[in-house]
Coordinates of C-alpha atoms in Angstrom, one line a residue:
M7 CA 49.8 92.4 104.0
S8 CA 48.2 95.9 103.8
R9 CA 44.6 96.5 104.4
Q10 CA 42.9 97.8 101.2
G11 CA 39.3 98.3 102.5
F12 CA 37.1 101.3 102.4
P13 CA 36.8 102.5 106.1
R14 CA 33.6 103.9 107.6
Q15 CA 35.2 107.3 108.0
L16 CA 35.4 107.7 104.2
R17 CA 31.6 106.9 103.7
L18 CA 28.4 108.8 103.9
L19 CA 26.5 106.6 106.3
T20 CA 23.1 108.1 107.1
A21 CA 20.1 109.5 105.2
G22 CA 20.9 112.8 106.8
D23 CA 24.5 112.8 105.3
Y24 CA 23.0 112.2 101.8
R25 CA 20.3 114.8 102.4
H26 CA 22.8 117.4 103.4
V27 CA 24.8 116.9 100.2
F28 CA 21.6 117.1 98.1
D29 CA 20.4 120.2 99.8
H30 CA 23.7 122.1 100.0
T31 CA 25.5 121.1 96.8
T32 CA 28.1 123.7 95.8
L33 CA 30.0 121.6 93.3
K34 CA 28.7 119.5 90.4
V35 CA 31.0 117.5 88.1
H36 CA 29.6 115.7 85.2
G37 CA 31.2 112.7 83.4
K38 CA 30.0 110.2 80.8
G39 CA 27.3 108.3 82.6
L40 CA 28.2 109.7 86.0
L41 CA 27.3 112.8 88.0
A42 CA 29.1 113.9 91.3
L43 CA 27.5 116.3 93.7
A44 CA 29.7 117.7 96.5
C45 CA 29.5 120.1 99.4
P46 CA 32.3 121.0 101.9
N47 CA 32.7 119.4 105.2
D48 CA 34.7 120.1 108.3
L49 CA 36.3 116.7 108.7
G50 CA 39.5 117.4 106.8
H51 CA 39.0 114.4 104.3
A52 CA 36.5 113.5 101.6
R53 CA 33.6 111.2 102.2
L54 CA 31.8 109.3 99.5
G55 CA 28.2 108.2 99.0
L56 CA 26.9 106.1 96.0
V57 CA 23.5 106.2 94.4
F58 CA 23.2 103.6 91.6
S59 CA 19.5 103.0 91.1
K60 CA 17.9 100.0 89.5
K61 CA 16.2 102.3 87.1
N62 CA 19.6 103.4 85.6
V63 CA 21.7 100.3 86.3
R64 CA 19.5 97.3 85.9
R65 CA 21.7 94.3 86.8
A66 CA 23.0 93.9 90.3
V67 CA 26.4 92.8 89.0
D68 CA 26.8 96.1 87.1
R69 CA 25.8 98.2 90.1
N70 CA 28.3 96.3 92.2
R71 CA 31.1 96.8 89.6
L72 CA 30.4 100.5 89.5
K73 CA 30.4 100.8 93.3
R74 CA 33.7 98.8 93.6
L75 CA 35.5 100.8 90.9
T76 CA 34.3 104.2 92.4
R77 CA 35.4 103.2 95.9
E78 CA 38.8 102.1 94.5
S79 CA 39.2 105.3 92.6
I80 CA 38.5 107.3 95.7
R81 CA 40.7 105.2 97.9
L82 CA 43.7 105.5 95.5
G83 CA 43.2 109.2 94.9
Q84 CA 42.2 110.1 98.5
Q85 CA 45.3 112.4 99.2
R86 CA 44.4 114.9 96.4
L87 CA 40.7 115.3 97.2
P88 CA 39.5 118.3 99.2
A89 CA 37.5 118.0 102.4
V90 CA 34.0 117.5 100.7
D91 CA 31.2 115.1 101.0
I92 CA 30.6 113.6 97.5
V93 CA 27.5 111.7 96.2
V94 CA 28.1 109.9 92.9
L95 CA 24.9 109.2 90.8
A96 CA 24.7 106.9 87.8
K97 CA 23.0 107.9 84.6
R98 CA 21.7 105.7 81.9
G99 CA 24.3 104.2 79.7
V100 CA 27.1 104.0 82.3
T101 CA 27.1 100.1 82.1
E102 CA 28.4 100.4 78.5
L103 CA 31.7 101.8 79.8
D104 CA 34.5 99.3 80.3
N105 CA 36.6 99.4 83.5
E106 CA 39.6 101.3 82.0
T107 CA 37.3 104.0 80.6
L108 CA 35.4 104.3 83.9
H109 CA 38.7 104.7 85.8
R110 CA 39.8 107.5 83.4
Q111 CA 36.4 109.1 83.8
L112 CA 36.5 109.0 87.6
D113 CA 40.1 110.3 87.7
G114 CA 39.1 113.2 85.5
M115 CA 36.0 113.9 87.7
W116 CA 38.1 114.0 90.9
A117 CA 40.7 116.3 89.2
R118 CA 37.9 118.7 88.1
L119 CA 36.4 118.5 91.7
E120 CA 39.6 119.3 93.2
R121 CA 40.2 122.3 90.8
D122 CA 36.7 123.7 91.3
A123 CA 36.9 123.3 95.1
R124 CA 40.2 125.2 95.1
R125 CA 38.8 128.0 92.9
Q126 CA 35.7 128.2 95.1
K127 CA 37.8 128.4 98.3
A128 CA 40.0 131.1 96.7
A129 CA 37.0 133.1 95.7
K130 CA 35.5 133.1 99.2
S131 CA 38.8 134.1 100.8
T132 CA 39.4 137.0 98.4
P133 CA 37.8 140.2 99.8
P134 CA 35.7 142.2 97.3
A135 CA 37.4 145.2 95.8

């Protein structure tokens, strides 16, 4: 039986980790009801932090569902994500999305994040003319 958990190495664990992302955001990806902020890291893999406040997602069961689906989406799409620290924030109205729509939304956000990170990296490595 394979382990399907979400290991500590893929998580933002401390307040300092979150603060670093908020202070040094270089990539923003908007989705319907979600916002992902990201900044590059030197670890060689993506790390995820979740901020789903009671103000925007009232019921605990909804917050837990969003967290579970977001972690699963990262775990399944881990190989294509760049080495960035990501903080996902919930906006009002995200609880109206069903699981299938939320999965599609997250997959689209990760694809845009990957594309934008690749463009940003190429722009930094290209010398000015």
